[in-house]
Amino acid sequence: MASAGSLVVGLMSGTSLDGVDAVLVDFSEGRPHTLATFWLPYSAAIRQQGLQLQTAQHDEIRRAALLANELAHCYAEAVRQLLAKANTDAAQVAAVGCHGQTIRHQPAAGYSVQLNNPALLAELAGMPVVADFRSRDIAAGGQGAPLVPAFHAAAFGGSGQHRVILNIGGIANLTDLKPGKPVRGFDCGPGNLLLDAWIERHKGLRYDESGDWASQGQTRPELLHRLLADAFFAASPPKSCGRDEFNLPWLDGHLAGDERPEDVQATLLELTALSATQAIARWCGKPDGVFVCGGGARNQALMTGLQRHLPDCRVASTDSLGQPGDWVEAVAFAWLAWRTLHGEPGNLAEVTGARGPRILGAIYPA
């Protein structure tokens, strides 16, 4: 049974820019226990503004500040509906851990920008907010990403098995949990980001359900070769990426112009599957199992592709480990907020490249 102060709300809105994942997590027994989940889709206007701010725009400082305020209202509504679903009062919640909406990620230049107004969110939600998780790791010389491997180690480690957790959101990242070895993790390339952008351009759809459209096309080997030639894929970790590196203009620059749209979609799906499995083979060796979370776990064609490239390894969703794949990242930011509240570090220096462990985030009291 949840005790006073053991409940934390986690909010995650990733590079897919589709909406807000909200979870209510109980930490009274040590390991996180998810009590309730809720998803609030972004309005078309919020999504469009978020996409536009990925690149330099006229009047972008004012536009970013106004969008941050809109997002705070959106986050507060997600919290309200989540707690109503869980029949839980705000006074019972220790804090909201809110990632914010990434619009720029440039750790080499010393910054990563997640739009949010945590002070406004604290006012609207009536509870403390922990936010700005990436800045401290970057200040300590790290990439500021990925931050989820520390949570993956806490939630999925200690089994005695060699597991890789593959998170396929807009960007794909992996965590290597090898018994007796330090935890490793890094971004391995685009996840759903290019797949979503390409089908939206050609079909007006937000995503390719189960990879059905990709399955109608054929992989173009010459295009795949050009895409995989990007320097990011060969770079050694620690490394992270985002829409700054992988976006439609990047893709357009590699097209010959005679490709069928469905063939490009099939090639993008193969890019996600192959870049992830090549990274696993190069940096993780031969794990006993690869467990997938994020929206990519629901793309059956992608899951089939992963298994094809890893024939001697079990490929499954993290659902099979007791953590539903759709909510892992939101639970991770509840966990990171819980660590911040208790003065405990949330990063893994061996993952991000920071000079050491750091307490992440800033606390905005209710």
Tab-separated table of C-alpha atoms in Angstrom:
chain	number	residue	atom	x	y	z
A	1	MET	CA	0.000	0.000	0.000
A	2	ALA	CA	1.312	3.440	-0.944
A	3	SER	CA	2.523	5.538	1.978
A	4	ALA	CA	2.465	9.316	2.271
A	5	GLY	CA	5.224	10.813	0.165
A	6	SER	CA	5.945	7.635	-1.824
A	7	LEU	CA	3.945	8.609	-4.907
A	8	VAL	CA	5.510	10.409	-7.863
A	9	VAL	CA	3.995	11.375	-11.204
A	10	GLY	CA	6.232	10.934	-14.238
A	11	LEU	CA	5.597	12.913	-17.425
A	12	MET	CA	7.339	12.182	-20.709
A	13	SER	CA	6.858	13.860	-24.064
A	14	GLY	CA	9.471	12.598	-26.502
A	15	THR	CA	10.868	13.480	-29.899
A	16	SER	CA	7.851	11.914	-31.628
A	17	LEU	CA	5.874	14.983	-30.507
A	18	ASP	CA	2.634	13.030	-30.305
A	19	GLY	CA	1.547	13.730	-26.740
A	20	VAL	CA	2.258	13.279	-23.043
A	21	ASP	CA	2.727	9.954	-21.262
A	22	ALA	CA	1.697	10.282	-17.607
A	23	VAL	CA	2.227	7.652	-14.914
A	24	LEU	CA	1.579	7.477	-11.181
A	25	VAL	CA	4.340	5.462	-9.527
A	26	ASP	CA	4.621	4.129	-5.975
A	27	PHE	CA	8.124	3.856	-4.499
A	28	SER	CA	7.124	2.620	-1.029
A	29	GLU	CA	8.642	-0.823	-1.651
A	30	GLY	CA	11.859	0.336	-3.311
A	31	ARG	CA	11.347	-0.756	-6.902
A	32	PRO	CA	8.795	1.362	-8.782
A	33	HIS	CA	5.238	0.092	-8.968
A	34	THR	CA	3.008	1.748	-11.559
A	35	LEU	CA	-0.462	2.468	-10.192
A	36	ALA	CA	-2.050	4.285	-13.126
A	37	THR	CA	-1.275	5.529	-16.631
A	38	PHE	CA	-2.757	8.177	-18.897
A	39	TRP	CA	-1.933	9.516	-22.349
A	40	LEU	CA	-2.913	13.001	-23.481
A	41	PRO	CA	-2.388	13.688	-27.197
A	42	TYR	CA	-0.992	17.007	-28.308
A	43	SER	CA	-3.253	19.301	-30.256
A	44	ALA	CA	-2.298	19.812	-33.889
A	45	ALA	CA	-1.238	23.373	-33.038
A	46	ILE	CA	1.123	22.335	-30.228
A	47	ARG	CA	2.661	19.628	-32.387
A	48	GLN	CA	3.168	21.998	-35.314
A	49	GLN	CA	4.739	24.661	-33.106
A	50	GLY	CA	7.036	22.081	-31.544
A	51	LEU	CA	8.144	20.857	-34.958
A	52	GLN	CA	8.756	24.391	-36.225
A	53	LEU	CA	10.931	25.233	-33.223
A	54	GLN	CA	13.287	22.347	-34.000
A	55	THR	CA	15.072	24.773	-36.334
A	56	ALA	CA	15.814	28.512	-36.157
A	57	GLN	CA	12.676	30.585	-36.640
A	58	HIS	CA	11.700	34.248	-36.690
A	59	ASP	CA	10.733	35.444	-33.188
A	60	GLU	CA	11.629	32.036	-31.778
A	61	ILE	CA	12.373	33.161	-28.206
A	62	ARG	CA	8.861	34.562	-27.716
A	63	ARG	CA	7.283	31.620	-29.537
A	64	ALA	CA	9.233	29.119	-27.420
A	65	ALA	CA	8.196	30.877	-24.187
A	66	LEU	CA	4.536	30.852	-25.188
A	67	LEU	CA	4.704	27.193	-26.213
A	68	ALA	CA	6.344	26.358	-22.866
A	69	ASN	CA	3.330	27.929	-21.136
A	70	GLU	CA	0.932	25.932	-23.331
A	71	LEU	CA	2.834	22.758	-22.542
A	72	ALA	CA	2.627	23.471	-18.804
A	73	HIS	CA	-1.167	23.663	-19.122
A	74	CYS	CA	-1.147	20.447	-21.146
A	75	TYR	CA	1.032	18.711	-18.534
A	76	ALA	CA	-1.215	19.935	-15.713
A	77	GLU	CA	-4.252	18.524	-17.492
A	78	ALA	CA	-2.496	15.178	-17.957
A	79	VAL	CA	-1.711	15.124	-14.214
A	80	ARG	CA	-5.296	16.041	-13.316
A	81	GLN	CA	-6.767	13.264	-15.449
A	82	LEU	CA	-4.178	10.739	-14.274
A	83	LEU	CA	-4.935	11.398	-10.601
A	84	ALA	CA	-8.681	11.316	-11.251
A	85	LYS	CA	-8.249	7.927	-12.912
A	86	ALA	CA	-6.245	6.723	-9.907
A	87	ASN	CA	-8.660	8.303	-7.389
A	88	THR	CA	-5.670	10.020	-5.784
A	89	ASP	CA	-5.465	13.506	-4.316
A	90	ALA	CA	-2.657	15.878	-5.286
A	91	ALA	CA	-1.707	16.186	-1.620
A	92	GLN	CA	-0.657	12.518	-1.648
A	93	VAL	CA	1.904	13.077	-4.417
A	94	ALA	CA	5.493	13.924	-3.489
A	95	ALA	CA	6.310	15.500	-6.853
A	96	VAL	CA	5.828	15.541	-10.591
A	97	GLY	CA	8.906	14.584	-12.610
A	98	CYS	CA	8.528	16.395	-15.939
A	99	HIS	CA	10.984	15.927	-18.799
A	100	GLY	CA	9.639	18.734	-21.001
A	101	GLN	CA	9.641	18.849	-24.788
A	102	THR	CA	13.051	18.732	-26.451
A	103	ILE	CA	13.478	21.245	-29.274
A	104	ARG	CA	17.297	21.344	-29.452
A	105	HIS	CA	19.945	18.908	-28.221
A	106	GLN	CA	23.493	20.195	-28.655
A	107	PRO	CA	25.657	18.775	-25.854
A	108	ALA	CA	28.858	19.562	-27.771
A	109	ALA	CA	27.859	23.232	-27.546
A	110	GLY	CA	26.948	22.818	-23.873
A	111	TYR	CA	23.151	22.818	-23.950
A	112	SER	CA	19.968	20.841	-24.413
A	113	VAL	CA	16.617	22.638	-24.484
A	114	GLN	CA	13.436	21.032	-23.153
A	115	LEU	CA	10.498	23.415	-23.333
A	116	ASN	CA	8.561	23.570	-20.086
A	117	ASN	CA	7.470	26.107	-17.497
A	118	PRO	CA	7.888	24.077	-14.296
A	119	ALA	CA	7.011	27.052	-12.080
A	120	LEU	CA	3.676	27.388	-13.872
A	121	LEU	CA	3.143	23.625	-13.741
A	122	ALA	CA	3.710	23.676	-9.962
A	123	GLU	CA	1.107	26.434	-9.666
A	124	LEU	CA	-1.420	24.655	-11.858
A	125	ALA	CA	-0.930	21.175	-10.421
A	126	GLY	CA	-0.533	22.254	-6.791
A	127	MET	CA	2.407	19.939	-6.156
A	128	PRO	CA	6.207	20.146	-6.380
A	129	VAL	CA	7.767	19.727	-9.811
A	130	VAL	CA	11.204	18.329	-10.639
A	131	ALA	CA	12.415	19.393	-14.095
A	132	ASP	CA	15.486	20.242	-16.215
A	133	PHE	CA	17.124	16.841	-15.772
A	134	ARG	CA	19.699	17.076	-18.553
A	135	SER	CA	21.490	20.350	-17.801
A	136	ARG	CA	23.553	19.179	-14.826
A	137	ASP	CA	24.962	16.187	-16.656
A	138	ILE	CA	25.950	18.433	-19.572
A	139	ALA	CA	27.485	20.946	-17.151
A	140	ALA	CA	29.604	18.051	-15.843
A	141	GLY	CA	30.879	17.336	-19.344
A	142	GLY	CA	28.308	14.698	-20.277
A	143	GLN	CA	25.920	14.255	-23.179
A	144	GLY	CA	22.865	14.790	-20.979
A	145	ALA	CA	21.459	11.689	-22.683
A	146	PRO	CA	20.464	9.007	-22.549
A	147	LEU	CA	19.402	9.249	-18.908
A	148	VAL	CA	17.159	6.165	-18.863
A	149	PRO	CA	19.974	3.541	-18.582
A	150	ALA	CA	20.282	4.223	-14.839
A	151	PHE	CA	16.590	3.417	-14.476
A	152	HIS	CA	16.883	0.403	-16.772
A	153	ALA	CA	19.617	-0.948	-14.512
A	154	ALA	CA	17.430	-0.467	-11.431
A	155	ALA	CA	14.294	-1.934	-13.022
A	156	PHE	CA	15.673	-4.701	-15.250
A	157	GLY	CA	19.142	-5.502	-13.879
A	158	GLY	CA	20.162	-8.103	-11.307
A	159	SER	CA	18.519	-11.007	-13.129
A	160	GLY	CA	21.765	-12.899	-13.724
A	161	GLN	CA	21.017	-12.715	-17.457
A	162	HIS	CA	22.741	-10.540	-20.025
A	163	ARG	CA	19.962	-8.194	-21.134
A	164	VAL	CA	19.870	-5.298	-23.543
A	165	ILE	CA	17.023	-2.808	-23.145
A	166	LEU	CA	16.278	-1.133	-26.471
A	167	ASN	CA	14.132	1.977	-26.191
A	168	ILE	CA	12.672	2.900	-29.588
A	169	GLY	CA	10.974	6.267	-29.351
A	170	GLY	CA	11.625	9.043	-31.833
A	171	ILE	CA	15.294	8.253	-31.232
A	172	ALA	CA	16.513	4.758	-30.329
A	173	ASN	CA	18.814	4.145	-27.381
A	174	LEU	CA	20.082	1.009	-25.741
A	175	THR	CA	21.220	-0.094	-22.293
A	176	ASP	CA	23.618	-3.027	-21.900
A	177	LEU	CA	23.033	-4.919	-18.654
A	178	LYS	CA	25.779	-7.527	-18.537
A	179	PRO	CA	26.198	-9.273	-15.154
A	180	GLY	CA	29.418	-8.261	-13.425
A	181	LYS	CA	30.126	-5.424	-15.862
A	182	PRO	CA	29.448	-1.667	-15.694
A	183	VAL	CA	26.192	-0.537	-17.258
A	184	ARG	CA	26.637	0.868	-20.742
A	185	GLY	CA	24.184	2.862	-22.807
A	186	PHE	CA	23.937	5.313	-25.677
A	187	ASP	CA	21.722	6.591	-28.479
A	188	CYS	CA	22.088	4.326	-31.499
A	189	GLY	CA	20.213	6.374	-34.125
A	190	PRO	CA	16.739	7.224	-35.373
A	191	GLY	CA	13.869	5.193	-34.003
A	192	ASN	CA	10.371	6.167	-35.137
A	193	LEU	CA	11.224	9.773	-35.964
A	194	LEU	CA	11.920	9.410	-39.690
A	195	LEU	CA	9.286	6.710	-40.155
A	196	ASP	CA	6.643	9.010	-38.668
A	197	ALA	CA	7.783	12.052	-40.637
A	198	TRP	CA	7.845	10.201	-43.960
A	199	ILE	CA	4.372	8.660	-43.629
A	200	GLU	CA	2.955	11.996	-42.486
A	201	ARG	CA	4.399	13.677	-45.582
A	202	HIS	CA	2.985	11.090	-47.995
A	203	LYS	CA	-0.108	9.715	-46.256
A	204	GLY	CA	-1.089	12.389	-43.757
A	205	LEU	CA	-0.821	9.817	-40.949
A	206	ARG	CA	0.961	10.322	-37.625
A	207	TYR	CA	2.599	6.885	-37.682
A	208	ASP	CA	2.834	3.633	-39.626
A	209	GLU	CA	0.585	1.248	-37.711
A	210	SER	CA	2.447	-2.041	-37.125
A	211	GLY	CA	4.778	-1.067	-39.978
A	212	ASP	CA	2.050	-1.977	-42.496
A	213	TRP	CA	3.070	0.621	-45.094
A	214	ALA	CA	6.749	-0.251	-44.761
A	215	SER	CA	5.797	-3.888	-45.331
A	216	GLN	CA	4.342	-2.931	-48.717
A	217	GLY	CA	7.698	-1.611	-49.895
A	218	GLN	CA	11.121	-3.036	-50.617
A	219	THR	CA	14.351	-1.970	-48.937
A	220	ARG	CA	16.582	0.020	-51.282
A	221	PRO	CA	20.120	-1.236	-50.487
A	222	GLU	CA	21.872	1.732	-52.090
A	223	LEU	CA	19.784	4.196	-50.075
A	224	LEU	CA	20.315	2.214	-46.874
A	225	HIS	CA	24.069	2.264	-47.515
A	226	ARG	CA	24.062	6.050	-47.935
A	227	LEU	CA	22.061	6.552	-44.737
A	228	LEU	CA	24.278	4.229	-42.694
A	229	ALA	CA	27.357	6.094	-43.924
A	230	ASP	CA	26.480	8.968	-41.583
A	231	ALA	CA	29.341	9.488	-39.139
A	232	PHE	CA	27.048	9.136	-36.115
A	233	PHE	CA	26.625	5.388	-36.598
A	234	ALA	CA	30.358	4.654	-36.580
A	235	ALA	CA	31.110	6.978	-33.644
A	236	SER	CA	32.046	5.417	-30.316
A	237	PRO	CA	29.917	6.044	-27.216
A	238	PRO	CA	29.202	8.071	-25.217
A	239	LYS	CA	26.977	9.632	-27.855
A	240	SER	CA	23.472	11.034	-28.210
A	241	CYS	CA	21.388	12.456	-31.021
A	242	GLY	CA	18.031	13.998	-31.879
A	243	ARG	CA	16.145	15.858	-34.565
A	244	ASP	CA	19.222	18.084	-34.870
A	245	GLU	CA	20.940	15.189	-36.673
A	246	PHE	CA	18.098	13.105	-38.107
A	247	ASN	CA	15.251	14.911	-39.875
A	248	LEU	CA	13.473	15.112	-43.223
A	249	PRO	CA	16.042	17.478	-44.805
A	250	TRP	CA	18.754	14.974	-43.809
A	251	LEU	CA	16.774	12.184	-45.463
A	252	ASP	CA	15.971	14.257	-48.562
A	253	GLY	CA	19.675	14.892	-49.041
A	254	HIS	CA	20.251	11.154	-49.465
A	255	LEU	CA	17.395	10.438	-51.904
A	256	ALA	CA	18.032	9.893	-55.606
A	257	GLY	CA	14.524	11.099	-56.412
A	258	ASP	CA	13.226	7.985	-58.185
A	259	GLU	CA	12.341	5.962	-55.070
A	260	ARG	CA	8.775	4.822	-54.433
A	261	PRO	CA	7.571	6.309	-51.122
A	262	GLU	CA	6.773	2.878	-49.680
A	263	ASP	CA	10.297	1.711	-50.552
A	264	VAL	CA	11.744	4.654	-48.642
A	265	GLN	CA	9.540	3.690	-45.677
A	266	ALA	CA	10.777	0.100	-45.858
A	267	THR	CA	14.358	1.369	-45.993
A	268	LEU	CA	13.825	3.642	-42.989
A	269	LEU	CA	12.434	0.724	-41.010
A	270	GLU	CA	15.516	-1.314	-41.948
A	271	LEU	CA	17.710	1.637	-40.938
A	272	THR	CA	16.212	1.609	-37.446
A	273	ALA	CA	16.464	-2.172	-37.111
A	274	LEU	CA	19.963	-2.481	-38.565
A	275	SER	CA	21.536	0.505	-36.774
A	276	ALA	CA	20.250	-0.826	-33.453
A	277	THR	CA	21.309	-4.440	-34.006
A	278	GLN	CA	24.717	-3.450	-35.384
A	279	ALA	CA	25.254	-1.317	-32.266
A	280	ILE	CA	24.274	-4.276	-30.082
A	281	ALA	CA	26.654	-6.605	-31.932
A	282	ARG	CA	29.518	-4.111	-31.786
A	283	TRP	CA	29.202	-2.870	-28.215
A	284	CYS	CA	27.168	-5.465	-26.293
A	285	GLY	CA	28.328	-8.791	-27.669
A	286	LYS	CA	25.772	-11.587	-27.533
A	287	PRO	CA	23.039	-10.857	-24.987
A	288	ASP	CA	20.569	-13.467	-23.814
A	289	GLY	CA	17.676	-11.174	-24.660
A	290	VAL	CA	16.856	-7.804	-26.187
A	291	PHE	CA	13.799	-6.205	-24.610
A	292	VAL	CA	12.132	-3.367	-26.474
A	293	CYS	CA	10.165	-0.440	-25.069
A	294	GLY	CA	8.758	2.742	-26.570
A	295	GLY	CA	6.443	3.035	-29.565
A	296	GLY	CA	8.713	0.828	-31.656
A	297	ALA	CA	7.692	-2.188	-29.585
A	298	ARG	CA	4.229	-1.919	-31.179
A	299	ASN	CA	5.620	-1.927	-34.731
A	300	GLN	CA	5.398	-5.590	-35.622
A	301	ALA	CA	7.407	-5.203	-38.822
A	302	LEU	CA	10.192	-3.519	-36.856
A	303	MET	CA	10.159	-6.204	-34.166
A	304	THR	CA	10.369	-8.845	-36.913
A	305	GLY	CA	13.319	-6.994	-38.426
A	306	LEU	CA	15.122	-6.884	-35.092
A	307	GLN	CA	14.634	-10.616	-34.608
A	308	ARG	CA	15.848	-11.312	-38.163
A	309	HIS	CA	19.117	-9.514	-37.414
A	310	LEU	CA	19.437	-11.214	-34.008
A	311	PRO	CA	18.531	-14.825	-34.848
A	312	ASP	CA	20.216	-16.329	-31.780
A	313	CYS	CA	18.760	-13.890	-29.277
A	314	ARG	CA	15.313	-13.520	-27.792
A	315	VAL	CA	13.629	-10.271	-28.887
A	316	ALA	CA	10.559	-9.271	-26.874
A	317	SER	CA	8.810	-6.277	-25.369
A	318	THR	CA	9.618	-5.158	-21.813
A	319	ASP	CA	6.021	-6.165	-21.063
A	320	SER	CA	7.466	-9.646	-20.584
A	321	LEU	CA	9.618	-8.254	-17.748
A	322	GLY	CA	6.684	-6.629	-15.975
A	323	GLN	CA	7.151	-3.082	-17.316
A	324	PRO	CA	4.724	-2.203	-20.153
A	325	GLY	CA	6.812	-0.799	-22.990
A	326	ASP	CA	4.592	2.215	-23.648
A	327	TRP	CA	5.274	3.660	-20.196
A	328	VAL	CA	8.911	2.840	-19.411
A	329	GLU	CA	10.270	6.325	-20.142
A	330	ALA	CA	7.586	8.088	-18.110
A	331	VAL	CA	8.289	5.739	-15.178
A	332	ALA	CA	11.992	6.521	-15.638
A	333	PHE	CA	11.383	10.239	-15.117
A	334	ALA	CA	9.286	9.522	-12.036
A	335	TRP	CA	12.267	7.483	-10.794
A	336	LEU	CA	14.707	10.298	-11.630
A	337	ALA	CA	12.502	12.786	-9.764
A	338	TRP	CA	12.385	10.421	-6.779
A	339	ARG	CA	16.190	10.289	-6.793
A	340	THR	CA	16.401	14.081	-6.939
A	341	LEU	CA	14.022	14.470	-3.990
A	342	HIS	CA	16.247	12.153	-1.954
A	343	GLY	CA	19.540	13.752	-2.967
A	344	GLU	CA	20.699	10.780	-5.013
A	345	PRO	CA	22.418	10.910	-8.424
A	346	GLY	CA	20.396	10.046	-11.509
A	347	ASN	CA	23.031	9.806	-14.232
A	348	LEU	CA	25.575	7.139	-15.041
A	349	ALA	CA	28.876	8.798	-15.895
A	350	GLU	CA	30.016	5.767	-17.904
A	351	VAL	CA	26.921	6.237	-20.094
A	352	THR	CA	26.830	10.001	-20.612
A	353	GLY	CA	30.537	10.778	-20.312
A	354	ALA	CA	30.034	13.156	-17.376
A	355	ARG	CA	32.869	13.656	-14.899
A	356	GLY	CA	30.953	11.724	-12.260
A	357	PRO	CA	27.524	11.008	-10.765
A	358	ARG	CA	25.320	14.068	-10.317
A	359	ILE	CA	21.982	14.869	-8.712
A	360	LEU	CA	19.838	15.857	-11.656
A	361	GLY	CA	17.059	18.390	-12.012
A	362	ALA	CA	15.723	21.431	-10.226
A	363	ILE	CA	12.882	21.347	-7.672
A	364	TYR	CA	10.014	23.820	-7.905
A	365	PRO	CA	8.013	23.715	-4.649
A	366	ALA	CA	4.228	23.661	-4.765
